[in-house]
Short mmCIF file of C-alpha atoms in Angstrom, two decimals:
data_model
loop_
_atom_site.label_atom_id
_atom_site.label_comp_id
_atom_site.label_asym_id
_atom_site.label_seq_id
_atom_site.Cartn_x
_atom_site.Cartn_y
_atom_site.Cartn_z
CA ARG R 242 122.76 85.73 101.27
CA GLU R 243 119.75 84.77 99.32
CA MET R 244 117.40 82.43 101.61
CA ASP R 245 116.85 78.85 101.20
CA ARG R 246 113.91 76.56 102.47
CA ASP R 247 116.03 75.37 104.95
CA ASP R 248 116.02 78.81 106.74
CA VAL R 249 112.06 78.86 106.98
CA ALA R 250 111.55 78.06 110.41
CA SER R 251 114.60 80.65 111.50
CA VAL R 252 112.98 83.42 109.43
CA LEU R 253 109.26 83.11 111.19
CA SER R 254 111.53 83.13 114.63
CA VAL R 255 112.83 86.44 113.41
CA MET R 256 109.57 87.90 112.22
CA MET R 257 107.37 86.77 114.85
CA PRO R 258 107.91 89.30 117.36
CA PHE R 259 107.27 91.96 114.77
CA ILE R 260 104.17 89.69 113.35
CA GLU R 261 102.97 90.07 116.83
CA GLN R 262 103.49 93.90 117.46
CA GLY R 263 101.55 94.33 114.04
CA ILE R 264 104.76 95.79 112.61
CA LEU R 265 104.72 93.03 109.84
CA LEU R 266 102.01 91.17 108.15
CA PRO R 267 101.64 87.59 109.16
CA ARG R 268 103.44 84.89 107.33
CA THR R 269 103.09 81.19 107.69
CA LYS R 270 105.73 78.41 107.07
CA GLU R 271 103.89 77.22 103.95
CA SER R 272 103.84 81.45 102.13
CA LEU R 273 107.37 81.43 103.25
CA LEU R 274 108.03 77.90 101.49
CA GLN R 275 106.51 79.50 98.42
CA ASN R 276 108.37 82.58 98.33
CA TYR R 277 111.72 81.60 99.87
CA GLN R 278 113.38 82.68 96.56
CA ASN R 279 112.50 86.31 97.14
CA TYR R 280 113.94 86.52 100.62
CA ILE R 281 117.55 87.33 101.73
CA VAL R 282 118.60 86.56 105.36
CA TYR R 283 121.95 87.97 107.48
CA GLU R 284 123.45 85.56 109.42
CA LEU R 285 125.34 86.35 112.57
CA ASP R 286 127.29 83.26 114.97
CA GLY R 287 125.50 80.98 112.90
CA ALA R 288 122.25 81.73 113.19
CA VAL R 289 119.86 83.97 110.64
CA ARG R 290 119.23 87.28 112.72
CA ALA R 291 117.72 89.39 110.10
CA CYS R 292 115.78 88.94 106.81
CA ALA R 293 113.69 91.06 103.84
CA SER R 294 111.71 90.05 100.83
CA LEU R 295 112.27 91.51 97.17
CA ILE R 296 108.94 90.94 95.50
CA PRO R 297 108.64 91.56 91.93
CA TYR R 298 105.34 92.48 90.18
CA PRO R 299 104.36 91.79 86.54
CA ASP R 300 104.33 95.52 85.74
CA GLY R 301 108.06 96.08 86.64
CA GLN R 302 107.79 97.35 90.11
CA MET R 303 109.47 95.39 92.99
CA GLU R 304 108.52 95.87 96.58
CA ILE R 305 110.71 95.53 99.41
CA ALA R 306 109.04 93.57 102.13
CA GLY R 307 109.37 91.38 105.60
CA VAL R 308 112.12 93.39 106.92
CA ALA R 309 112.77 92.09 110.73
CA VAL R 310 115.96 92.64 112.17
CA GLU R 311 116.42 90.68 115.96
CA LYS R 312 116.32 93.09 118.35
CA GLN R 313 119.44 92.15 120.04
CA PHE R 314 121.01 92.89 116.56
CA SER R 315 119.76 96.19 115.47
CA HIS R 316 122.14 98.11 116.55
CA LEU R 317 124.63 96.59 114.22
CA GLY R 318 123.71 98.31 111.23
CA ILE R 319 121.88 95.07 109.51
CA GLY R 320 118.61 96.43 108.25
CA PRO R 321 120.61 99.24 106.34
CA MET R 322 122.69 96.88 104.64
CA MET R 323 120.22 94.73 103.61
CA ILE R 324 118.01 97.55 102.40
CA LYS R 325 121.14 98.79 100.35
CA TYR R 326 121.67 94.93 99.03
CA LEU R 327 118.18 94.91 98.19
CA ILE R 328 118.11 98.27 96.26
CA GLU R 329 121.21 97.43 94.18
CA LYS R 330 119.65 93.85 93.37
CA SER R 331 116.55 95.53 91.97
CA LYS R 332 118.66 97.88 89.98
CA ARG R 333 120.48 94.42 88.88
CA LEU R 334 116.91 93.17 87.64
CA SER R 335 115.92 96.56 85.64
CA CYS R 336 113.64 97.66 88.06
CA LYS R 337 111.01 100.25 86.84
CA SER R 338 110.04 101.22 90.44
CA LEU R 339 110.93 100.23 93.93
CA PHE R 340 108.65 100.94 96.86
CA LEU R 341 107.78 99.71 100.20
CA LEU R 342 105.09 100.00 102.95
CA THR R 343 105.36 100.95 106.54
CA THR R 344 103.31 101.38 109.46
CA GLN R 345 105.85 102.48 111.60
CA THR R 346 109.26 103.34 110.28
CA ARG R 347 108.69 105.78 107.67
CA ASP R 348 111.16 108.12 108.77
CA TRP R 349 113.93 105.44 108.90
CA PHE R 350 113.24 104.53 105.18
CA GLU R 351 113.24 108.20 104.04
CA LYS R 352 116.71 108.35 105.73
CA MET R 353 117.51 105.94 103.32
CA GLY R 354 116.22 107.62 99.87
CA PHE R 355 112.69 106.76 100.23
CA GLU R 356 109.60 109.25 99.94
CA LEU R 357 106.09 109.25 100.66
CA SER R 358 104.15 108.01 97.44
CA GLU R 359 100.60 107.40 96.58
CA ILE R 360 98.38 103.95 96.99
CA SER R 361 97.36 104.37 93.33
CA THR R 362 100.91 103.81 92.19
CA LEU R 363 101.08 100.49 93.50
CA PRO R 364 100.68 97.70 91.39
CA GLU R 365 96.97 96.67 90.66
CA GLU R 366 97.34 92.98 93.09
CA ARG R 367 99.22 94.83 95.95
CA ARG R 368 96.70 97.86 95.58
CA LYS R 369 93.99 95.29 96.03
CA GLU R 370 95.59 93.73 99.49
CA TRP R 371 96.36 97.37 101.25
CA THR R 372 93.64 97.70 104.03
CA GLU R 373 92.69 100.99 105.19
CA SER R 374 92.64 99.69 108.77
CA ARG R 375 96.58 99.16 108.64
CA ALA R 376 96.97 102.73 107.11
CA SER R 377 100.16 101.85 105.52
CA LYS R 378 102.46 104.30 104.06
CA VAL R 379 103.58 104.09 100.52
CA LEU R 380 107.32 105.16 100.25
CA ARG R 381 108.99 104.79 96.55
CA TYR R 382 113.07 104.72 96.15
CA LYS R 383 113.79 108.00 94.71
CA GLY R 384 116.79 106.39 92.71
CA ASN R 385 114.44 104.65 90.37
#
């Protein structure tokens, strides 16, 4: 479902282990409150167990970011379900091109239809945020 403002603490809790491991970029309560409309959450047993976001850019590109599934639920296929949902949403929103950046899960995303792309293809404002120290790989969805 779409995230609402009341989900911020739960989403931060889901993301924190991935932020601490350097898999996800840090998020703050304030940044989530400002951008909650870009996020989806997955609830199980009445609690948020996973999240992901779809970030639009002025040039028509969109980015999948902040994908996190609580470890004890990662075997249920929640991650692929959320990615498929965001791919479909990007199509409904007439996305020109869908991309993501990853440091550790390139093969997982490639199995879902993404392929390696170049930093130079990112929207200008996203390209400015990219840092060589993280060495994130750009993956682009083949269906767009």
